[in-house]
Amino acid sequence: MTSTQNKPVRVLFVCLGNICRSPTAQAVFEYKVRAAGLEGAIEIDSAGTSAYHIGEQPDRRAQLTARRRGIDMSGQRSRQVSRIDCERFDYILAMDSDNLYDLRRLCSPEQSHKLARFLDFAPQAGIRDVPDPYYGGSSGFENVFDLIEMAADGLLADIVQTRLNGS
Ligand code: 4NP
């Protein structure tokens, strides 16, 4: 048994602005965790490495893409990642290499085992970074959503196998 029955596994998704990629990852992963009946066992949040959009709702284009796929992310608000997050969360998942670099500087070496790229959980995608869609068109948001769905499936399988199934 690697996790106690009572303590949830805590997952934080991190991008630059916390208005496009990481809120989408949060919403998609919440959806999949709920569908698996695991909402009590896994806690999910997201944050940005920058302070650019603190307090804002997710980008309209991200919300539209998610809504078309049955996911409402309008309740989310952007916040900046902090050192407390490095302590609190078990998985701290960067959307791209720049985010991972910033997280390595924020968190201590003892916490670095918590850090990974989100797409490490989707090796079949063939890329390591979720591309930043902010300055592009709506097809960028569709691509981001597809990548996030793939990695969310891989992440959930990993957590179930390594943290929740015991043995
Ligand atoms: P995100 O996208 O990191 O996926 O939320 C971005 C949002 C805002 C900016 C860049 C990327 N920006 O430069 O303001």
mmCIF file of C-alpha atoms and ligand atoms in Angstrom:
data_model
loop_
_atom_site.group_PDB
_atom_site.id
_atom_site.type_symbol
_atom_site.label_atom_id
_atom_site.label_comp_id
_atom_site.label_asym_id
_atom_site.label_seq_id
_atom_site.Cartn_x
_atom_site.Cartn_y
_atom_site.Cartn_z
ATOM 1 C CA MET A 1 0.000 0.000 0.000
ATOM 2 C CA THR A 2 1.675 3.207 -1.151
ATOM 3 C CA SER A 3 -1.059 5.689 -0.255
ATOM 4 C CA THR A 4 -3.263 5.782 2.824
ATOM 5 C CA GLN A 5 -6.995 5.382 2.329
ATOM 6 C CA ASN A 6 -7.647 8.896 3.668
ATOM 7 C CA LYS A 7 -5.048 11.117 2.112
ATOM 8 C CA PRO A 8 -5.922 12.129 -1.432
ATOM 9 C CA VAL A 9 -3.359 12.131 -4.214
ATOM 10 C CA ARG A 10 -2.853 15.780 -5.140
ATOM 11 C CA VAL A 11 -2.220 16.801 -8.746
ATOM 12 C CA LEU A 12 -1.263 20.291 -9.946
ATOM 13 C CA PHE A 13 -1.115 21.277 -13.617
ATOM 14 C CA VAL A 14 1.142 24.206 -14.492
ATOM 15 C CA CYS A 15 1.539 26.386 -17.590
ATOM 16 C CA LEU A 16 2.592 29.995 -18.170
ATOM 17 C CA GLY A 17 -0.662 31.960 -17.895
ATOM 18 C CA ASN A 18 -3.036 29.452 -16.265
ATOM 19 C CA ILE A 19 -5.706 30.508 -18.747
ATOM 20 C CA CYS A 20 -5.255 28.041 -21.657
ATOM 21 C CA ARG A 21 -3.420 24.731 -21.165
ATOM 22 C CA SER A 22 -3.345 24.031 -17.407
ATOM 23 C CA PRO A 23 -7.004 24.972 -16.750
ATOM 24 C CA THR A 24 -7.953 22.706 -19.672
ATOM 25 C CA ALA A 25 -5.853 19.922 -18.130
ATOM 26 C CA GLN A 26 -7.526 20.531 -14.774
ATOM 27 C CA ALA A 27 -11.032 20.404 -16.265
ATOM 28 C CA VAL A 28 -10.371 17.327 -18.422
ATOM 29 C CA PHE A 29 -8.687 15.453 -15.581
ATOM 30 C CA GLU A 30 -11.504 16.368 -13.146
ATOM 31 C CA TYR A 31 -13.972 15.011 -15.696
ATOM 32 C CA LYS A 32 -12.099 11.714 -16.075
ATOM 33 C CA VAL A 33 -11.540 11.310 -12.336
ATOM 34 C CA ARG A 34 -15.252 11.889 -11.700
ATOM 35 C CA ALA A 35 -16.186 9.417 -14.447
ATOM 36 C CA ALA A 36 -13.948 6.845 -12.740
ATOM 37 C CA GLY A 37 -15.676 7.495 -9.388
ATOM 38 C CA LEU A 38 -12.396 8.672 -7.831
ATOM 39 C CA GLU A 39 -13.234 12.286 -6.957
ATOM 40 C CA GLY A 40 -12.629 11.680 -3.248
ATOM 41 C CA ALA A 41 -9.264 10.081 -3.857
ATOM 42 C CA ILE A 42 -7.634 12.632 -6.172
ATOM 43 C CA GLU A 43 -7.438 16.416 -5.672
ATOM 44 C CA ILE A 44 -6.812 18.552 -8.746
ATOM 45 C CA ASP A 45 -5.765 22.165 -9.283
ATOM 46 C CA SER A 46 -3.843 24.301 -11.768
ATOM 47 C CA ALA A 47 -1.620 27.383 -11.673
ATOM 48 C CA GLY A 48 0.609 29.554 -13.851
ATOM 49 C CA THR A 49 4.295 30.341 -13.545
ATOM 50 C CA SER A 50 3.523 33.984 -14.462
ATOM 51 C CA ALA A 51 1.361 36.587 -12.756
ATOM 52 C CA TYR A 52 0.022 37.879 -16.117
ATOM 53 C CA HIS A 53 -3.578 36.739 -15.764
ATOM 54 C CA ILE A 54 -4.210 36.319 -12.018
ATOM 55 C CA GLY A 55 -7.934 36.276 -11.227
ATOM 56 C CA GLU A 56 -9.023 35.841 -14.852
ATOM 57 C CA GLN A 57 -11.317 33.174 -16.263
ATOM 58 C CA PRO A 58 -9.839 30.704 -18.753
ATOM 59 C CA ASP A 59 -9.283 32.088 -22.271
ATOM 60 C CA ARG A 60 -12.529 32.213 -24.284
ATOM 61 C CA ARG A 61 -11.104 29.954 -26.988
ATOM 62 C CA ALA A 62 -10.112 27.318 -24.411
ATOM 63 C CA GLN A 63 -13.583 27.486 -22.864
ATOM 64 C CA LEU A 64 -15.245 27.147 -26.261
ATOM 65 C CA THR A 65 -13.152 24.116 -27.195
ATOM 66 C CA ALA A 66 -13.895 22.459 -23.848
ATOM 67 C CA ARG A 67 -17.617 23.266 -24.031
ATOM 68 C CA ARG A 68 -17.851 21.682 -27.472
ATOM 69 C CA ARG A 69 -16.545 18.508 -25.859
ATOM 70 C CA GLY A 70 -18.965 18.694 -22.928
ATOM 71 C CA ILE A 71 -16.678 20.284 -20.339
ATOM 72 C CA ASP A 72 -17.429 23.519 -18.472
ATOM 73 C CA MET A 73 -14.366 25.330 -17.151
ATOM 74 C CA SER A 74 -15.967 28.743 -16.529
ATOM 75 C CA GLY A 75 -15.620 28.446 -12.735
ATOM 76 C CA GLN A 76 -11.833 28.472 -12.807
ATOM 77 C CA ARG A 77 -9.695 31.549 -12.052
ATOM 78 C CA SER A 78 -6.021 31.998 -12.816
ATOM 79 C CA ARG A 79 -3.519 31.937 -9.972
ATOM 80 C CA GLN A 80 0.251 31.889 -9.753
ATOM 81 C CA VAL A 81 2.149 28.819 -8.561
ATOM 82 C CA SER A 82 4.002 29.208 -5.236
ATOM 83 C CA ARG A 83 6.450 27.300 -3.016
ATOM 84 C CA ILE A 84 3.526 26.077 -0.911
ATOM 85 C CA ASP A 85 2.350 24.159 -3.990
ATOM 86 C CA CYS A 86 5.705 22.359 -4.096
ATOM 87 C CA GLU A 87 4.970 21.003 -0.613
ATOM 88 C CA ARG A 88 1.281 20.387 -1.022
ATOM 89 C CA PHE A 89 1.064 18.493 -4.315
ATOM 90 C CA ASP A 90 2.253 14.973 -5.142
ATOM 91 C CA TYR A 91 2.330 15.446 -8.930
ATOM 92 C CA ILE A 92 3.320 18.856 -10.329
ATOM 93 C CA LEU A 93 2.951 18.583 -14.084
ATOM 94 C CA ALA A 94 4.417 21.131 -16.470
ATOM 95 C CA MET A 95 2.848 21.741 -19.855
ATOM 96 C CA ASP A 96 6.202 22.554 -21.478
ATOM 97 C CA SER A 97 9.932 22.680 -20.909
ATOM 98 C CA ASP A 98 9.928 26.365 -19.931
ATOM 99 C CA ASN A 99 7.335 25.682 -17.236
ATOM 100 C CA LEU A 100 9.411 22.738 -15.985
ATOM 101 C CA TYR A 101 12.533 24.913 -15.858
ATOM 102 C CA ASP A 102 10.687 27.518 -13.782
ATOM 103 C CA LEU A 103 9.274 24.844 -11.446
ATOM 104 C CA ARG A 104 12.754 23.382 -10.895
ATOM 105 C CA ARG A 105 13.886 26.795 -9.727
ATOM 106 C CA LEU A 106 10.839 27.290 -7.495
ATOM 107 C CA CYS A 107 10.757 23.896 -5.764
ATOM 108 C CA SER A 108 13.569 22.393 -3.680
ATOM 109 C CA PRO A 109 15.770 19.533 -4.910
ATOM 110 C CA GLU A 110 13.985 17.252 -2.408
ATOM 111 C CA GLN A 111 10.699 18.035 -4.169
ATOM 112 C CA SER A 112 12.010 17.552 -7.707
ATOM 113 C CA HIS A 113 10.709 13.961 -7.877
ATOM 114 C CA LYS A 114 7.199 15.469 -7.998
ATOM 115 C CA LEU A 115 7.963 17.407 -11.186
ATOM 116 C CA ALA A 116 7.366 16.044 -14.666
ATOM 117 C CA ARG A 117 6.109 17.038 -18.072
ATOM 118 C CA PHE A 118 2.423 16.222 -18.476
ATOM 119 C CA LEU A 119 3.135 14.600 -21.852
ATOM 120 C CA ASP A 120 5.439 12.093 -20.146
ATOM 121 C CA PHE A 121 2.114 10.328 -19.556
ATOM 122 C CA ALA A 122 1.333 10.257 -23.302
ATOM 123 C CA PRO A 123 4.472 8.838 -24.959
ATOM 124 C CA GLN A 124 2.339 7.888 -27.965
ATOM 125 C CA ALA A 125 1.896 11.609 -28.737
ATOM 126 C CA GLY A 126 5.508 11.708 -29.912
ATOM 127 C CA ILE A 127 6.143 15.202 -28.491
ATOM 128 C CA ARG A 128 7.168 16.379 -25.037
ATOM 129 C CA ASP A 129 5.604 19.846 -24.830
ATOM 130 C CA VAL A 130 1.945 20.896 -25.050
ATOM 131 C CA PRO A 131 2.301 23.778 -27.547
ATOM 132 C CA ASP A 132 1.360 27.233 -26.278
ATOM 133 C CA PRO A 133 -1.871 28.070 -28.185
ATOM 134 C CA TYR A 134 -2.239 31.661 -26.953
ATOM 135 C CA TYR A 135 -1.015 33.504 -30.054
ATOM 136 C CA GLY A 136 -2.447 31.053 -32.573
ATOM 137 C CA GLY A 137 -5.869 30.205 -33.990
ATOM 138 C CA SER A 138 -8.606 27.918 -32.752
ATOM 139 C CA SER A 139 -7.023 24.775 -34.274
ATOM 140 C CA GLY A 140 -4.229 25.172 -31.731
ATOM 141 C CA PHE A 141 -6.770 24.824 -28.945
ATOM 142 C CA GLU A 142 -8.239 21.678 -30.511
ATOM 143 C CA ASN A 143 -4.752 20.166 -30.722
ATOM 144 C CA VAL A 144 -4.041 21.127 -27.102
ATOM 145 C CA PHE A 145 -7.285 19.495 -26.000
ATOM 146 C CA ASP A 146 -6.459 16.243 -27.846
ATOM 147 C CA LEU A 147 -2.989 16.070 -26.299
ATOM 148 C CA ILE A 148 -4.382 16.793 -22.848
ATOM 149 C CA GLU A 149 -7.012 14.065 -23.158
ATOM 150 C CA MET A 150 -4.332 11.540 -24.073
ATOM 151 C CA ALA A 151 -2.068 12.495 -21.184
ATOM 152 C CA ALA A 152 -4.998 12.613 -18.728
ATOM 153 C CA ASP A 153 -5.782 8.974 -19.535
ATOM 154 C CA GLY A 154 -2.146 7.992 -18.993
ATOM 155 C CA LEU A 155 -1.909 9.969 -15.760
ATOM 156 C CA LEU A 156 -5.083 8.445 -14.331
ATOM 157 C CA ALA A 157 -3.873 4.941 -15.159
ATOM 158 C CA ASP A 158 -0.525 5.716 -13.496
ATOM 159 C CA ILE A 159 -2.136 7.046 -10.310
ATOM 160 C CA VAL A 160 -4.552 4.136 -10.058
ATOM 161 C CA GLN A 161 -1.742 1.641 -10.544
ATOM 162 C CA THR A 162 0.939 3.209 -8.368
ATOM 163 C CA ARG A 163 -1.015 5.061 -5.663
ATOM 164 C CA LEU A 164 -4.514 3.717 -5.285
ATOM 165 C CA ASN A 165 -4.442 0.010 -5.993
ATOM 166 C CA GLY A 166 -2.248 -0.910 -3.064
ATOM 167 C CA SER A 167 -0.261 -4.182 -3.199
HETATM 168 P P1 4NP B 1 -1.180 29.223 -21.113
HETATM 169 O O1 4NP B 1 -1.174 30.206 -22.382
HETATM 170 O O2 4NP B 1 0.225 29.275 -20.527
HETATM 171 O O3 4NP B 1 -1.490 27.898 -21.696
HETATM 172 O O4 4NP B 1 -2.233 29.743 -20.162
HETATM 173 C C1 4NP B 1 -0.711 31.527 -22.328
HETATM 174 C C2 4NP B 1 -1.509 32.521 -21.796
HETATM 175 C C3 4NP B 1 -1.058 33.827 -21.778
HETATM 176 C C4 4NP B 1 0.193 34.143 -22.297
HETATM 177 C C5 4NP B 1 0.991 33.140 -22.831
HETATM 178 C C6 4NP B 1 0.528 31.830 -22.843
HETATM 179 N N1 4NP B 1 0.635 35.481 -22.298
HETATM 180 O O5 4NP B 1 1.744 35.737 -22.801
HETATM 181 O O6 4NP B 1 -0.064 36.370 -21.771
#
